[in-house]
Amino acid sequence: MQETLREIGRRFRLPGTLSTYEVIKNGNINRTYKVTCTHDGGTKSYVFQNVNTNVFRHPEEIMENIDRVTTHIRNKCGDRPCLHFHHTDTGENYAYDRDGGFWRVMNFIESAAAPSCGDPGILRGTGEAFGEFQLQLADFDGSVLHETIPDFHNTRKRMDTLFAHAAGYADTRNTRIFESAPVLSRLRMYYKEACVLSDRYAAGEFPIRVTHNDTKANNVLFERETLRPLAVVDLDTVMPGMTMYDFGDAVRYLANTAAEDEPDLSKVSFDEERFTAFAEGFIGKVRDSLTRDELDNMVRGTFSITVELAARFLDDYLCGDTYFRVEYPGHNLVRARNQLR
Ligand code: GN1
Ligand code: MG
């Protein structure tokens, strides 16, 4: 790995020599490293990311999106640190390694921390940060963005895909299909309700907003000293979408008293205090920019995206864990059950 990171450092013309690196364990898709270089007696750190091109089929398009979005936001950040991507000597904000791996390099914000999300102040800040992000993009023309993953939050398509795969395995010896049966039947029960919002969105009944689409709490960085939100990261899926799903995905993750992949379901429950703290932060920011219809559907958004994630995890389980990174064979099934709880 060290050799690849060195090679990538050279491609991005980073000054100095690579002295240390560590894996940043955050995310189920890409691989992220903190890389520290020594230069002129001092050290400087960077974030290197190896993008999963099995998930993101056109990674150059993501980088074009990110360039547009960060340029737009940078003008609104004031003196707060923002995400900044480095460029190669040929002017791209990405590079391929010798084995065809796709890499990007960004600044490591030294003053930032990603505190764990039980604290109400942090949760309110998380809501404010995602709300603010939405506001910053309110005057951004979403039609210039590539759709990095088509139908990413099309709940009906996600669930139909799962059901089609399940039907395909029905008469086979795939043992995973047996284990999935209770989860599948719960999902069939929720199907109609869960699709309401994305159907209405597809029918043009909601305003098209530019949304983050992956609002996990650990995608907000905080200022270490003041514990104020600093920056929203993970911009791979910034695309036109529904604000109710941004709200809902955050709630799905942070109002859970356990991790999204906790196998002991007795630890999984909905914490109303956490929900309230986040909701006050988020809604407080965006309230005046949303329609009544959107505000009325925030809670439905939480339900829908949670069902959608259960379907995506279960689908990946059935298909042999090719999408989300897993640490053990039943990991995706655990994730799916956890969402349903
Ligand atoms: C993936 O890799 P990460 O953690 O940023 C996924 C999200 C899911 C999330 C669930 C591109 O995000 O949609 O909500 O896992 N990202 C993609 O933990 O599929
Ligand atoms: Mg992500």
mmCIF file of C-alpha atoms in Angstrom, residues 1 5 20-36 44-51 83 103-110 112-115 216 218-221 224 233-234 253 325 327:
data_model
loop_
_atom_site.group_PDB
_atom_site.id
_atom_site.type_symbol
_atom_site.label_atom_id
_atom_site.label_comp_id
_atom_site.label_asym_id
_atom_site.label_seq_id
_atom_site.Cartn_x
_atom_site.Cartn_y
_atom_site.Cartn_z
ATOM 1 C CA MET A 1 0.000 0.000 0.000
ATOM 2 C CA LEU A 5 0.309 5.924 -1.739
ATOM 3 C CA THR A 20 3.186 7.602 7.860
ATOM 4 C CA TYR A 21 -0.288 6.556 6.867
ATOM 5 C CA GLU A 22 -3.322 5.104 8.591
ATOM 6 C CA VAL A 23 -6.673 3.792 7.430
ATOM 7 C CA ILE A 24 -9.640 6.003 8.285
ATOM 8 C CA LYS A 25 -12.413 3.540 9.033
ATOM 9 C CA ASN A 26 -15.393 5.474 7.848
ATOM 10 C CA GLY A 27 -17.642 4.356 5.039
ATOM 11 C CA ASN A 28 -18.781 1.115 3.483
ATOM 12 C CA ILE A 29 -17.746 1.853 -0.075
ATOM 13 C CA ASN A 30 -14.489 3.755 -0.635
ATOM 14 C CA ARG A 31 -11.153 3.253 1.131
ATOM 15 C CA THR A 32 -9.794 6.261 2.967
ATOM 16 C CA TYR A 33 -6.315 6.961 4.341
ATOM 17 C CA LYS A 34 -4.749 9.717 6.367
ATOM 18 C CA VAL A 35 -1.334 10.241 4.824
ATOM 19 C CA THR A 36 1.352 12.345 6.471
ATOM 20 C CA LYS A 44 1.490 17.914 6.668
ATOM 21 C CA SER A 45 -1.379 15.465 6.380
ATOM 22 C CA TYR A 46 -3.737 14.680 3.527
ATOM 23 C CA VAL A 47 -6.738 12.484 2.948
ATOM 24 C CA PHE A 48 -6.231 9.954 0.151
ATOM 25 C CA GLN A 49 -9.254 8.132 -1.125
ATOM 26 C CA ASN A 50 -9.445 5.078 -3.319
ATOM 27 C CA VAL A 51 -12.861 5.290 -4.974
ATOM 28 C CA LEU A 83 -12.912 20.651 1.423
ATOM 29 C CA TRP A 103 -7.600 8.059 -6.420
ATOM 30 C CA ARG A 104 -8.278 11.540 -5.148
ATOM 31 C CA VAL A 105 -6.470 13.629 -2.570
ATOM 32 C CA MET A 106 -7.912 16.290 -0.303
ATOM 33 C CA ASN A 107 -6.787 18.503 2.523
ATOM 34 C CA PHE A 108 -6.803 17.014 6.010
ATOM 35 C CA ILE A 109 -8.524 19.565 8.277
ATOM 36 C CA GLU A 110 -6.278 19.465 11.370
ATOM 37 C CA ALA A 112 -11.539 18.867 12.879
ATOM 38 C CA ALA A 113 -13.000 15.985 14.837
ATOM 39 C CA ALA A 114 -15.850 13.586 14.135
ATOM 40 C CA PRO A 115 -17.294 13.202 17.638
ATOM 41 C CA LYS A 216 -24.788 9.919 8.053
ATOM 42 C CA ASN A 218 -20.091 11.017 10.642
ATOM 43 C CA ASN A 219 -20.190 13.008 7.412
ATOM 44 C CA VAL A 220 -20.108 16.226 9.436
ATOM 45 C CA LEU A 221 -16.769 17.409 10.793
ATOM 46 C CA ARG A 224 -12.292 20.169 17.911
ATOM 47 C CA VAL A 233 -17.941 15.766 3.687
ATOM 48 C CA ASP A 234 -18.579 12.789 1.394
ATOM 49 C CA TYR A 253 -28.590 6.656 11.594
ATOM 50 C CA ARG A 325 -18.022 -3.747 2.581
ATOM 51 C CA GLU A 327 -16.653 -7.839 7.944
#
